[in-house]
């Protein structure tokens, strides 16, 4: 089996899932803000927000980190002497911090 290709594909899929969840969650917040507090719609949005964050976005972020670090250190596909890699690492850390907020 080509474990490199499988790991790379899993990394790309998890990044897409993480970013999709990160971009959709604020949209749910906007819809939730428009709902009447305490209504059934408001409660539905609370459930949707919690499920998106806890069941999709957070596991996707963790998978992104695991597969990305696997690519970097096990398959050694990253050139740490290149400046772009440090910029990318800083941006991923920043996105992870934003996710935590």
mmCIF file of N, CA and C in Angstrom:
data_model
loop_
_atom_site.group_PDB
_atom_site.id
_atom_site.type_symbol
_atom_site.label_atom_id
_atom_site.label_comp_id
_atom_site.label_asym_id
_atom_site.label_seq_id
_atom_site.Cartn_x
_atom_site.Cartn_y
_atom_site.Cartn_z
ATOM 1 N N UNK A 1 0.828 -1.185 0.000
ATOM 2 C CA UNK A 1 0.000 0.000 0.000
ATOM 3 C C UNK A 1 0.871 1.246 0.000
ATOM 4 N N UNK A 2 0.347 2.277 -0.625
ATOM 5 C CA UNK A 2 1.058 3.539 -0.678
ATOM 6 C C UNK A 2 0.585 4.408 0.491
ATOM 7 N N UNK A 3 1.255 4.270 1.625
ATOM 8 C CA UNK A 3 0.840 4.975 2.841
ATOM 9 C C UNK A 3 1.016 6.475 2.738
ATOM 10 N N UNK A 4 1.986 6.890 1.944
ATOM 11 C CA UNK A 4 2.167 8.329 1.746
ATOM 12 C C UNK A 4 0.933 8.936 1.080
ATOM 13 N N UNK A 5 0.444 8.317 0.011
ATOM 14 C CA UNK A 5 -0.721 8.834 -0.701
ATOM 15 C C UNK A 5 -1.968 8.810 0.186
ATOM 16 N N UNK A 6 -2.117 7.765 0.966
ATOM 17 C CA UNK A 6 -3.264 7.663 1.874
ATOM 18 C C UNK A 6 -3.199 8.764 2.933
ATOM 19 N N UNK A 7 -2.017 8.975 3.498
ATOM 20 C CA UNK A 7 -1.840 10.014 4.520
ATOM 21 C C UNK A 7 -2.076 11.398 3.924
ATOM 22 N N UNK A 8 -1.561 11.630 2.731
ATOM 23 C CA UNK A 8 -1.752 12.920 2.068
ATOM 24 C C UNK A 8 -3.237 13.162 1.777
ATOM 25 N N UNK A 9 -3.923 12.164 1.278
ATOM 26 C CA UNK A 9 -5.352 12.301 0.995
ATOM 27 C C UNK A 9 -6.142 12.560 2.279
ATOM 28 N N UNK A 10 -5.816 11.838 3.333
ATOM 29 C CA UNK A 10 -6.503 12.048 4.613
ATOM 30 C C UNK A 10 -6.236 13.457 5.140
ATOM 31 N N UNK A 11 -5.026 13.958 4.958
ATOM 32 C CA UNK A 11 -4.689 15.312 5.389
ATOM 33 C C UNK A 11 -5.506 16.347 4.613
ATOM 34 N N UNK A 12 -5.582 16.201 3.307
ATOM 35 C CA UNK A 12 -6.327 17.154 2.475
ATOM 36 C C UNK A 12 -7.815 17.122 2.834
ATOM 37 N N UNK A 13 -8.374 15.938 2.995
ATOM 38 C CA UNK A 13 -9.787 15.804 3.349
ATOM 39 C C UNK A 13 -10.065 16.434 4.714
ATOM 40 N N UNK A 14 -9.180 16.196 5.676
ATOM 41 C CA UNK A 14 -9.404 16.759 7.013
ATOM 42 C C UNK A 14 -9.250 18.283 7.015
ATOM 43 N N UNK A 15 -8.342 18.820 6.214
ATOM 44 C CA UNK A 15 -8.209 20.282 6.108
ATOM 45 C C UNK A 15 -9.484 20.885 5.516
ATOM 46 N N UNK A 16 -10.018 20.253 4.487
ATOM 47 C CA UNK A 16 -11.247 20.750 3.866
ATOM 48 C C UNK A 16 -12.402 20.706 4.862
ATOM 49 N N UNK A 17 -12.517 19.622 5.607
ATOM 50 C CA UNK A 17 -13.593 19.511 6.601
ATOM 51 C C UNK A 17 -13.430 20.562 7.699
ATOM 52 N N UNK A 18 -12.200 20.775 8.148
ATOM 53 C CA UNK A 18 -11.932 21.769 9.189
ATOM 54 C C UNK A 18 -12.301 23.171 8.710
ATOM 55 N N UNK A 19 -11.876 23.523 7.500
ATOM 56 C CA UNK A 19 -12.157 24.859 6.986
ATOM 57 C C UNK A 19 -13.650 25.033 6.698
ATOM 58 N N UNK A 20 -14.304 24.001 6.179
ATOM 59 C CA UNK A 20 -15.744 24.101 5.912
ATOM 60 C C UNK A 20 -16.508 24.336 7.216
ATOM 61 N N UNK A 21 -16.156 23.590 8.263
ATOM 62 C CA UNK A 21 -16.804 23.791 9.553
ATOM 63 C C UNK A 21 -16.506 25.155 10.134
ATOM 64 N N UNK A 22 -15.278 25.616 9.971
ATOM 65 C CA UNK A 22 -14.884 26.925 10.505
ATOM 66 C C UNK A 22 -15.592 28.066 9.792
ATOM 67 N N UNK A 23 -15.905 27.871 8.524
ATOM 68 C CA UNK A 23 -16.598 28.916 7.777
ATOM 69 C C UNK A 23 -18.113 28.838 7.949
ATOM 70 N N UNK A 24 -18.643 27.665 8.228
ATOM 71 C CA UNK A 24 -20.090 27.519 8.369
ATOM 72 C C UNK A 24 -20.571 27.882 9.777
ATOM 73 N N UNK A 25 -19.745 27.674 10.781
ATOM 74 C CA UNK A 25 -20.152 27.958 12.162
ATOM 75 C C UNK A 25 -20.559 29.419 12.371
ATOM 76 N N UNK A 26 -19.811 30.406 11.884
ATOM 77 C CA UNK A 26 -20.276 31.796 12.043
ATOM 78 C C UNK A 26 -21.622 32.053 11.354
ATOM 79 N N UNK A 27 -21.870 31.367 10.247
ATOM 80 C CA UNK A 27 -23.161 31.524 9.574
ATOM 81 C C UNK A 27 -24.282 31.018 10.478
ATOM 82 N N UNK A 28 -24.041 29.892 11.167
ATOM 83 C CA UNK A 28 -25.033 29.397 12.119
ATOM 84 C C UNK A 28 -25.245 30.399 13.253
ATOM 85 N N UNK A 29 -24.163 31.048 13.700
ATOM 86 C CA UNK A 29 -24.296 32.056 14.748
ATOM 87 C C UNK A 29 -25.188 33.213 14.297
ATOM 88 N N UNK A 30 -25.065 33.626 13.036
ATOM 89 C CA UNK A 30 -25.895 34.708 12.508
ATOM 90 C C UNK A 30 -27.358 34.283 12.490
ATOM 91 N N UNK A 31 -27.624 33.082 11.997
ATOM 92 C CA UNK A 31 -29.011 32.587 11.993
ATOM 93 C C UNK A 31 -29.544 32.496 13.424
ATOM 94 N N UNK A 32 -28.693 32.029 14.343
ATOM 95 C CA UNK A 32 -29.092 31.886 15.735
ATOM 96 C C UNK A 32 -29.409 33.252 16.351
ATOM 97 N N UNK A 33 -28.634 34.252 16.011
ATOM 98 C CA UNK A 33 -28.863 35.598 16.546
ATOM 99 C C UNK A 33 -30.198 36.173 16.066
ATOM 100 N N UNK A 34 -30.626 35.753 14.888
ATOM 101 C CA UNK A 34 -31.913 36.229 14.353
ATOM 102 C C UNK A 34 -33.108 35.502 14.953
ATOM 103 N N UNK A 35 -32.872 34.345 15.585
ATOM 104 C CA UNK A 35 -33.971 33.573 16.159
ATOM 105 C C UNK A 35 -34.414 34.188 17.490
ATOM 106 N N UNK A 36 -35.656 33.988 17.815
ATOM 107 C CA UNK A 36 -36.201 34.478 19.085
ATOM 108 C C UNK A 36 -35.589 33.672 20.232
ATOM 109 N N UNK A 37 -35.001 34.336 21.243
ATOM 110 C CA UNK A 37 -34.390 33.602 22.354
ATOM 111 C C UNK A 37 -35.398 32.682 23.046
ATOM 112 N N UNK A 38 -34.969 31.448 23.284
ATOM 113 C CA UNK A 38 -35.806 30.473 23.967
ATOM 114 C C UNK A 38 -36.767 29.728 23.065
ATOM 115 N N UNK A 39 -36.816 30.100 21.780
ATOM 116 C CA UNK A 39 -37.729 29.430 20.857
ATOM 117 C C UNK A 39 -37.170 28.072 20.441
ATOM 118 N N UNK A 40 -38.014 27.298 19.791
ATOM 119 C CA UNK A 40 -37.573 25.984 19.296
ATOM 120 C C UNK A 40 -36.476 26.142 18.249
ATOM 121 N N UNK A 41 -36.590 27.175 17.432
ATOM 122 C CA UNK A 41 -35.560 27.449 16.426
ATOM 123 C C UNK A 41 -34.227 27.773 17.087
ATOM 124 N N UNK A 42 -34.254 28.570 18.132
ATOM 125 C CA UNK A 42 -33.035 28.918 18.859
ATOM 126 C C UNK A 42 -32.387 27.674 19.456
ATOM 127 N N UNK A 43 -33.191 26.816 20.028
ATOM 128 C CA UNK A 43 -32.662 25.576 20.610
ATOM 129 C C UNK A 43 -32.093 24.657 19.529
ATOM 130 N N UNK A 44 -32.736 24.638 18.374
ATOM 131 C CA UNK A 44 -32.235 23.833 17.256
ATOM 132 C C UNK A 44 -30.870 24.332 16.810
ATOM 133 N N UNK A 45 -30.715 25.652 16.716
ATOM 134 C CA UNK A 45 -29.419 26.206 16.330
ATOM 135 C C UNK A 45 -28.347 25.878 17.368
ATOM 136 N N UNK A 46 -28.693 25.871 18.638
ATOM 137 C CA UNK A 46 -27.720 25.498 19.675
ATOM 138 C C UNK A 46 -27.219 24.082 19.456
ATOM 139 N N UNK A 47 -28.131 23.172 19.152
ATOM 140 C CA UNK A 47 -27.757 21.774 18.905
ATOM 141 C C UNK A 47 -26.887 21.678 17.647
ATOM 142 N N UNK A 48 -27.282 22.385 16.596
ATOM 143 C CA UNK A 48 -26.510 22.357 15.346
ATOM 144 C C UNK A 48 -25.095 22.904 15.549
ATOM 145 N N UNK A 49 -24.983 24.010 16.280
ATOM 146 C CA UNK A 49 -23.669 24.605 16.529
ATOM 147 C C UNK A 49 -22.781 23.660 17.325
ATOM 148 N N UNK A 50 -23.355 23.072 18.371
ATOM 149 C CA UNK A 50 -22.581 22.156 19.213
ATOM 150 C C UNK A 50 -22.123 20.936 18.426
ATOM 151 N N UNK A 51 -23.021 20.356 17.633
ATOM 152 C CA UNK A 51 -22.661 19.170 16.847
ATOM 153 C C UNK A 51 -21.608 19.495 15.791
ATOM 154 N N UNK A 52 -21.758 20.629 15.127
ATOM 155 C CA UNK A 52 -20.771 21.014 14.119
ATOM 156 C C UNK A 52 -19.399 21.179 14.744
ATOM 157 N N UNK A 53 -19.345 21.846 15.887
ATOM 158 C CA UNK A 53 -18.063 22.099 16.532
ATOM 159 C C UNK A 53 -17.458 20.829 17.115
ATOM 160 N N UNK A 54 -18.259 20.083 17.879
ATOM 161 C CA UNK A 54 -17.710 18.940 18.617
ATOM 162 C C UNK A 54 -17.588 17.661 17.792
ATOM 163 N N UNK A 55 -18.462 17.478 16.799
ATOM 164 C CA UNK A 55 -18.457 16.218 16.055
ATOM 165 C C UNK A 55 -17.775 16.302 14.692
ATOM 166 N N UNK A 56 -17.621 17.511 14.157
ATOM 167 C CA UNK A 56 -17.026 17.626 12.822
ATOM 168 C C UNK A 56 -15.766 18.480 12.838
ATOM 169 N N UNK A 57 -15.884 19.723 13.282
ATOM 170 C CA UNK A 57 -14.783 20.667 13.140
ATOM 171 C C UNK A 57 -13.594 20.329 14.030
ATOM 172 N N UNK A 58 -13.843 20.030 15.308
ATOM 173 C CA UNK A 58 -12.724 19.710 16.204
ATOM 174 C C UNK A 58 -12.023 18.411 15.813
ATOM 175 N N UNK A 59 -12.742 17.305 15.531
ATOM 176 C CA UNK A 59 -12.036 16.107 15.061
ATOM 177 C C UNK A 59 -11.275 16.335 13.751
ATOM 178 N N UNK A 60 -11.826 17.167 12.868
ATOM 179 C CA UNK A 60 -11.129 17.463 11.616
ATOM 180 C C UNK A 60 -9.841 18.247 11.878
ATOM 181 N N UNK A 61 -9.877 19.165 12.855
ATOM 182 C CA UNK A 61 -8.663 19.901 13.202
ATOM 183 C C UNK A 61 -7.604 18.956 13.764
ATOM 184 N N UNK A 62 -8.019 18.067 14.643
ATOM 185 C CA UNK A 62 -7.080 17.104 15.227
ATOM 186 C C UNK A 62 -6.492 16.205 14.147
ATOM 187 N N UNK A 63 -7.349 15.730 13.240
ATOM 188 C CA UNK A 63 -6.875 14.881 12.143
ATOM 189 C C UNK A 63 -5.913 15.644 11.239
ATOM 190 N N UNK A 64 -6.201 16.911 10.994
ATOM 191 C CA UNK A 64 -5.302 17.735 10.183
ATOM 192 C C UNK A 64 -3.921 17.808 10.811
ATOM 193 N N UNK A 65 -3.866 18.047 12.110
ATOM 194 C CA UNK A 65 -2.589 18.106 12.819
ATOM 195 C C UNK A 65 -1.866 16.757 12.755
ATOM 196 N N UNK A 66 -2.583 15.677 13.038
ATOM 197 C CA UNK A 66 -1.957 14.349 13.068
ATOM 198 C C UNK A 66 -1.395 13.983 11.694
ATOM 199 N N UNK A 67 -2.208 14.123 10.653
ATOM 200 C CA UNK A 67 -1.738 13.762 9.315
ATOM 201 C C UNK A 67 -0.675 14.719 8.813
ATOM 202 N N UNK A 68 -0.779 15.997 9.143
ATOM 203 C CA UNK A 68 0.240 16.959 8.738
ATOM 204 C C UNK A 68 1.585 16.694 9.398
ATOM 205 N N UNK A 69 1.561 16.413 10.686
ATOM 206 C CA UNK A 69 2.816 16.096 11.376
ATOM 207 C C UNK A 69 3.394 14.762 10.905
ATOM 208 N N UNK A 70 2.517 13.827 10.572
ATOM 209 C CA UNK A 70 2.979 12.553 10.021
ATOM 210 C C UNK A 70 3.685 12.779 8.691
ATOM 211 N N UNK A 71 3.092 13.611 7.845
ATOM 212 C CA UNK A 71 3.738 13.928 6.566
ATOM 213 C C UNK A 71 5.079 14.625 6.783
ATOM 214 N N UNK A 72 5.116 15.531 7.746
ATOM 215 C CA UNK A 72 6.332 16.320 7.967
ATOM 216 C C UNK A 72 7.464 15.490 8.553
ATOM 217 N N UNK A 73 7.145 14.640 9.536
ATOM 218 C CA UNK A 73 8.222 13.973 10.266
ATOM 219 C C UNK A 73 8.422 12.509 9.884
ATOM 220 N N UNK A 74 7.377 11.809 9.515
ATOM 221 C CA UNK A 74 7.552 10.398 9.130
ATOM 222 C C UNK A 74 7.969 10.283 7.663
ATOM 223 N N UNK A 75 7.261 10.998 6.799
ATOM 224 C CA UNK A 75 7.565 10.922 5.372
ATOM 225 C C UNK A 75 8.580 11.973 4.939
ATOM 226 N N UNK A 76 8.900 12.907 5.822
ATOM 227 C CA UNK A 76 9.926 13.930 5.594
ATOM 228 C C UNK A 76 9.711 14.682 4.270
ATOM 229 N N UNK A 77 8.494 15.163 4.047
ATOM 230 C CA UNK A 77 8.186 15.894 2.822
ATOM 231 C C UNK A 77 8.318 17.400 3.003
ATOM 232 N N UNK A 78 8.708 17.829 4.191
ATOM 233 C CA UNK A 78 8.801 19.256 4.488
ATOM 234 C C UNK A 78 10.258 19.669 4.570
ATOM 235 N N UNK A 79 10.583 20.766 3.893
ATOM 236 C CA UNK A 79 11.918 21.342 3.968
ATOM 237 C C UNK A 79 11.863 22.493 4.977
ATOM 238 N N UNK A 80 12.360 22.228 6.184
ATOM 239 C CA UNK A 80 12.274 23.227 7.248
ATOM 240 C C UNK A 80 13.218 24.408 7.039
ATOM 241 N N UNK A 81 14.084 24.331 6.032
ATOM 242 C CA UNK A 81 14.951 25.475 5.756
ATOM 243 C C UNK A 81 14.227 26.523 4.903
ATOM 244 N N UNK A 82 13.083 26.145 4.345
ATOM 245 C CA UNK A 82 12.306 27.089 3.525
ATOM 246 C C UNK A 82 11.469 27.989 4.435
ATOM 247 N N UNK A 83 11.420 29.251 4.090
ATOM 248 C CA UNK A 83 10.688 30.207 4.909
ATOM 249 C C UNK A 83 9.185 30.014 4.888
ATOM 250 N N UNK A 84 8.651 29.530 3.759
ATOM 251 C CA UNK A 84 7.205 29.364 3.648
ATOM 252 C C UNK A 84 6.678 28.357 4.657
ATOM 253 N N UNK A 85 7.503 27.363 5.005
ATOM 254 C CA UNK A 85 7.042 26.340 5.954
ATOM 255 C C UNK A 85 6.803 26.948 7.328
ATOM 256 N N UNK A 86 7.665 27.866 7.733
ATOM 257 C CA UNK A 86 7.481 28.509 9.036
ATOM 258 C C UNK A 86 6.279 29.438 9.033
ATOM 259 N N UNK A 87 6.035 30.098 7.888
ATOM 260 C CA UNK A 87 4.841 30.929 7.751
ATOM 261 C C UNK A 87 3.584 30.054 7.813
ATOM 262 N N UNK A 88 3.618 28.930 7.110
ATOM 263 C CA UNK A 88 2.484 28.008 7.127
ATOM 264 C C UNK A 88 2.240 27.492 8.543
ATOM 265 N N UNK A 89 3.303 27.117 9.252
ATOM 266 C CA UNK A 89 3.167 26.633 10.623
ATOM 267 C C UNK A 89 2.555 27.704 11.525
ATOM 268 N N UNK A 90 2.988 28.945 11.352
ATOM 269 C CA UNK A 90 2.433 30.039 12.162
ATOM 270 C C UNK A 90 0.952 30.246 11.853
ATOM 271 N N UNK A 91 0.582 30.156 10.586
ATOM 272 C CA UNK A 91 -0.824 30.323 10.215
ATOM 273 C C UNK A 91 -1.689 29.177 10.744
ATOM 274 N N UNK A 92 -1.179 27.952 10.697
ATOM 275 C CA UNK A 92 -1.931 26.807 11.228
ATOM 276 C C UNK A 92 -2.097 26.940 12.746
ATOM 277 N N UNK A 93 -1.061 27.380 13.423
ATOM 278 C CA UNK A 93 -1.171 27.610 14.869
ATOM 279 C C UNK A 93 -2.185 28.716 15.146
ATOM 280 N N UNK A 94 -2.155 29.775 14.335
ATOM 281 C CA UNK A 94 -3.133 30.851 14.478
ATOM 282 C C UNK A 94 -4.559 30.370 14.240
ATOM 283 N N UNK A 95 -4.764 29.546 13.213
ATOM 284 C CA UNK A 95 -6.093 28.980 12.956
ATOM 285 C C UNK A 95 -6.554 28.077 14.095
ATOM 286 N N UNK A 96 -5.623 27.342 14.662
ATOM 287 C CA UNK A 96 -5.970 26.476 15.796
ATOM 288 C C UNK A 96 -6.378 27.313 16.994
ATOM 289 N N UNK A 97 -5.692 28.423 17.224
ATOM 290 C CA UNK A 97 -6.067 29.333 18.300
ATOM 291 C C UNK A 97 -7.425 29.953 18.050
ATOM 292 N N UNK A 98 -7.690 30.349 16.796
ATOM 293 C CA UNK A 98 -9.003 30.898 16.434
ATOM 294 C C UNK A 98 -10.092 29.854 16.669
ATOM 295 N N UNK A 99 -9.794 28.623 16.324
ATOM 296 C CA UNK A 99 -10.741 27.528 16.543
ATOM 297 C C UNK A 99 -11.045 27.372 18.037
ATOM 298 N N UNK A 100 -10.028 27.517 18.863
ATOM 299 C CA UNK A 100 -10.214 27.392 20.304
ATOM 300 C C UNK A 100 -11.084 28.493 20.892
ATOM 301 N N UNK A 101 -11.061 29.668 20.261
ATOM 302 C CA UNK A 101 -11.894 30.771 20.738
ATOM 303 C C UNK A 101 -13.343 30.493 20.452
#
